[in-house]
PDB file of C-alpha atoms in Angstrom:
ATOM      1  CA  SER A   1     -14.601   3.325  10.110  1.00  0.00           C
ATOM      2  CA  VAL A   2     -10.995   3.669   8.862  1.00  0.00           C
ATOM      3  CA  GLY A   3     -11.117   0.311   7.046  1.00  0.00           C
ATOM      4  CA  GLY A   4     -14.169   1.463   5.052  1.00  0.00           C
ATOM      5  CA  GLU A   5     -12.475   4.713   4.120  1.00  0.00           C
ATOM      6  CA  LEU A   6      -9.419   2.879   2.772  1.00  0.00           C
ATOM      7  CA  ARG A   7     -11.386   0.585   0.386  1.00  0.00           C
ATOM      8  CA  THR A   8     -10.131   2.285  -2.747  1.00  0.00           C
ATOM      9  CA  CYS A   9      -6.669   2.426  -4.248  1.00  0.00           C
ATOM     10  CA  THR A  10      -7.224   6.259  -4.543  1.00  0.00           C
ATOM     11  CA  ALA A  11      -7.534   6.530  -0.830  1.00  0.00           C
ATOM     12  CA  LEU A  12      -4.600   4.261  -0.261  1.00  0.00           C
ATOM     13  CA  GLY A  13      -2.599   6.428  -2.620  1.00  0.00           C
ATOM     14  CA  ASP A  14      -3.518   9.464  -0.614  1.00  0.00           C
ATOM     15  CA  VAL A  15      -2.286   7.753   2.527  1.00  0.00           C
ATOM     16  CA  HIS A  16       0.980   6.824   0.767  1.00  0.00           C
ATOM     17  CA  ARG A  17       1.538  10.388  -0.459  1.00  0.00           C
ATOM     18  CA  LEU A  18       0.826  11.941   3.002  1.00  0.00           C
ATOM     19  CA  CYS A  19       3.043   9.434   4.838  1.00  0.00           C
ATOM     20  CA  THR A  20       5.826   9.890   2.247  1.00  0.00           C
ATOM     21  CA  GLU A  21       5.636  13.670   2.680  1.00  0.00           C
ATOM     22  CA  ARG A  22       5.870  13.251   6.531  1.00  0.00           C
ATOM     23  CA  VAL A  23       8.667  10.778   6.444  1.00  0.00           C
ATOM     24  CA  GLN A  24      10.707  12.885   3.993  1.00  0.00           C
ATOM     25  CA  ALA A  25      10.128  16.044   6.213  1.00  0.00           C
ATOM     26  CA  TYR A  26      11.285  14.030   9.231  1.00  0.00           C
ATOM     27  CA  ARG A  27      14.385  12.776   7.419  1.00  0.00           C
ATOM     28  CA  HIS A  28      15.163  16.286   6.152  1.00  0.00           C
ATOM     29  CA  ALA A  29      14.884  17.658   9.733  1.00  0.00           C
ATOM     30  CA  LEU A  30      17.200  14.961  11.120  1.00  0.00           C
ATOM     31  CA  SER A  31      19.797  15.066   8.419  1.00  0.00           C
ATOM     32  CA  GLY A  32      19.707  18.763   7.688  1.00  0.00           C
ATOM     33  CA  GLY A  33      19.937  18.051   4.034  1.00  0.00           C
ATOM     34  CA  GLY A  34      18.845  15.995   1.043  1.00  0.00           C
ATOM     35  CA  HIS A  35      18.248  12.397   0.334  1.00  0.00           C
ATOM     36  CA  GLU A  36      21.970  11.500   0.096  1.00  0.00           C
ATOM     37  CA  GLU A  37      22.654  12.925   3.551  1.00  0.00           C
ATOM     38  CA  TRP A  38      19.863  10.931   5.051  1.00  0.00           C
ATOM     39  CA  ASP A  39      20.998   7.627   3.379  1.00  0.00           C
ATOM     40  CA  GLU A  40      24.493   8.030   4.809  1.00  0.00           C
ATOM     41  CA  LYS A  41      23.265   9.012   8.326  1.00  0.00           C
ATOM     42  CA  TRP A  42      20.837   6.075   8.367  1.00  0.00           C
ATOM     43  CA  ARG A  43      23.575   3.576   7.261  1.00  0.00           C
ATOM     44  CA  SER A  44      26.094   4.794   9.674  1.00  0.00           C
ATOM     45  CA  SER A  45      23.593   4.810  12.557  1.00  0.00           C
ATOM     46  CA  CYS A  46      22.445   1.314  11.797  1.00  0.00           C
ATOM     47  CA  LYS A  47      26.124   0.126  11.709  1.00  0.00           C
ATOM     48  CA  ALA A  48      26.794   1.771  15.069  1.00  0.00           C
ATOM     49  CA  PHE A  49      23.943  -0.081  16.790  1.00  0.00           C
ATOM     50  CA  CYS A  50      24.041  -3.371  14.816  1.00  0.00           C
ATOM     51  CA  PRO A  51      27.261  -3.976  12.894  1.00  0.00           C
ATOM     52  CA  SER A  52      26.073  -7.166  11.411  1.00  0.00           C
ATOM     53  CA  TRP A  53      23.086  -5.579   9.796  1.00  0.00           C
ATOM     54  CA  THR A  54      24.294  -4.939   6.231  1.00  0.00           C
ATOM     55  CA  ARG A  55      21.162  -3.670   4.690  1.00  0.00           C
ATOM     56  CA  PRO A  56      18.971  -1.411   6.929  1.00  0.00           C
ATOM     57  CA  SER A  57      15.210  -1.313   6.335  1.00  0.00           C
ATOM     58  CA  ASP A  58      13.705   1.731   4.793  1.00  0.00           C
ATOM     59  CA  ALA A  59      10.387   3.083   6.079  1.00  0.00           C
ATOM     60  CA  LEU A  60       9.367   4.407   2.679  1.00  0.00           C
ATOM     61  CA  VAL A  61       9.977   1.040   1.007  1.00  0.00           C
ATOM     62  CA  MET A  62       7.977  -0.714   3.714  1.00  0.00           C
ATOM     63  CA  LEU A  63       5.203   1.842   3.361  1.00  0.00           C
ATOM     64  CA  GLY A  64       5.155   1.386  -0.457  1.00  0.00           C
ATOM     65  CA  SER A  65       4.973  -2.380  -0.110  1.00  0.00           C
ATOM     66  CA  ALA A  66       2.207  -2.089   2.475  1.00  0.00           C
ATOM     67  CA  VAL A  67       0.139   0.160   0.259  1.00  0.00           C
ATOM     68  CA  GLU A  68       0.796  -1.954  -2.863  1.00  0.00           C
ATOM     69  CA  GLY A  69      -0.383  -5.044  -0.981  1.00  0.00           C
ATOM     70  CA  ALA A  70      -3.501  -3.285   0.299  1.00  0.00           C
ATOM     71  CA  CYS A  71      -4.342  -2.107  -3.225  1.00  0.00           C
ATOM     72  CA  ALA A  72      -3.917  -5.581  -4.544  1.00  0.00           C
ATOM     73  CA  GLN A  73      -6.333  -6.886  -1.909  1.00  0.00           C
ATOM     74  CA  VAL A  74      -8.814  -4.133  -2.786  1.00  0.00           C
ATOM     75  CA  VAL A  75      -8.667  -5.192  -6.405  1.00  0.00           C
ATOM     76  CA  ARG A  76      -9.016  -8.884  -5.534  1.00  0.00           C
ATOM     77  CA  ASP A  77     -11.998  -8.119  -3.428  1.00  0.00           C
ATOM     78  CA  ARG A  78     -13.617  -6.031  -6.163  1.00  0.00           C
ATOM     79  CA  VAL A  79     -12.979  -8.686  -8.701  1.00  0.00           C
ATOM     80  CA  ALA A  80     -14.593 -11.241  -6.429  1.00  0.00           C
ATOM     81  CA  GLU A  81     -17.578  -8.944  -5.928  1.00  0.00           C
ATOM     82  CA  LEU A  82     -17.992  -8.477  -9.711  1.00  0.00           C
ATOM     83  CA  GLN A  83     -17.713 -12.191 -10.311  1.00  0.00           C
ATOM     84  CA  LEU A  84     -20.362 -12.851  -7.608  1.00  0.00           C
ATOM     85  CA  ASP A  85     -22.547 -10.136  -9.273  1.00  0.00           C
ATOM     86  CA  LEU A  86     -22.095 -11.813 -12.714  1.00  0.00           C
ATOM     87  CA  VAL A  87     -22.953 -15.324 -11.264  1.00  0.00           C
ATOM     88  CA  LEU A  88     -26.076 -13.957  -9.542  1.00  0.00           C
ATOM     89  CA  ALA A  89     -27.116 -12.074 -12.636  1.00  0.00           C
ATOM     90  CA  SER A  90     -26.707 -15.241 -14.745  1.00  0.00           C
ATOM     91  CA  GLU A  91     -28.704 -17.228 -12.317  1.00  0.00           C
ATOM     92  CA  ASP A  92     -31.480 -14.692 -12.327  1.00  0.00           C
ATOM     93  CA  GLU A  93     -31.516 -14.758 -16.191  1.00  0.00           C
ATOM     94  CA  VAL A  94     -31.735 -18.556 -16.216  1.00  0.00           C
ATOM     95  CA  GLU A  95     -34.569 -18.486 -13.713  1.00  0.00           C
ATOM     96  CA  GLY A  96     -36.337 -15.824 -15.751  1.00  0.00           C
ATOM     97  CA  LEU A  97     -35.922 -17.854 -18.902  1.00  0.00           C
ATOM     98  CA  GLY A  98     -37.140 -20.957 -17.129  1.00  0.00           C
ATOM     99  CA  ALA A  99     -40.218 -19.236 -15.856  1.00  0.00           C
ATOM    100  CA  SER A 100     -41.168 -17.995 -19.324  1.00  0.00           C
ATOM    101  CA  GLY A 101     -40.791 -21.463 -20.836  1.00  0.00           C
ATOM    102  CA  ASP A 102     -38.014 -20.332 -23.281  1.00  0.00           C
ATOM    103  CA  VAL A 103     -35.482 -22.840 -21.976  1.00  0.00           C
TER     104      VAL A 103
END
C-alpha cells in the first residue's frame, strides 16, 4: 500500500525531491528560463485571470508544507508507539516483580 510505503520521513523526503524536480522541470519548460522568469509569468498570469488575487499560491510551497505535515505526523505516531512500548514494558516488569515476590 502507498500509505505503508510513506511511513518514514526518508520516503516522504524522496517524494518531495521527486515532485520538486518535476515541478521545476515543468516550470522551466513553460517559462523557457530560470526561476525569475517563472515567478514573473506566474504572477502576471494570476493577475490576468484574477486581478484581486494579490499573492498566488505556489505548488512547491504547498508540497513542502504537505510533506512537513506528514513527517510531523509520522514522528508523532512513532513517539506514541514508543510510549506504548515503554508502558507495556513497565507493566510487564511490574508483573514480573510481583510474581517473584520482590515487590
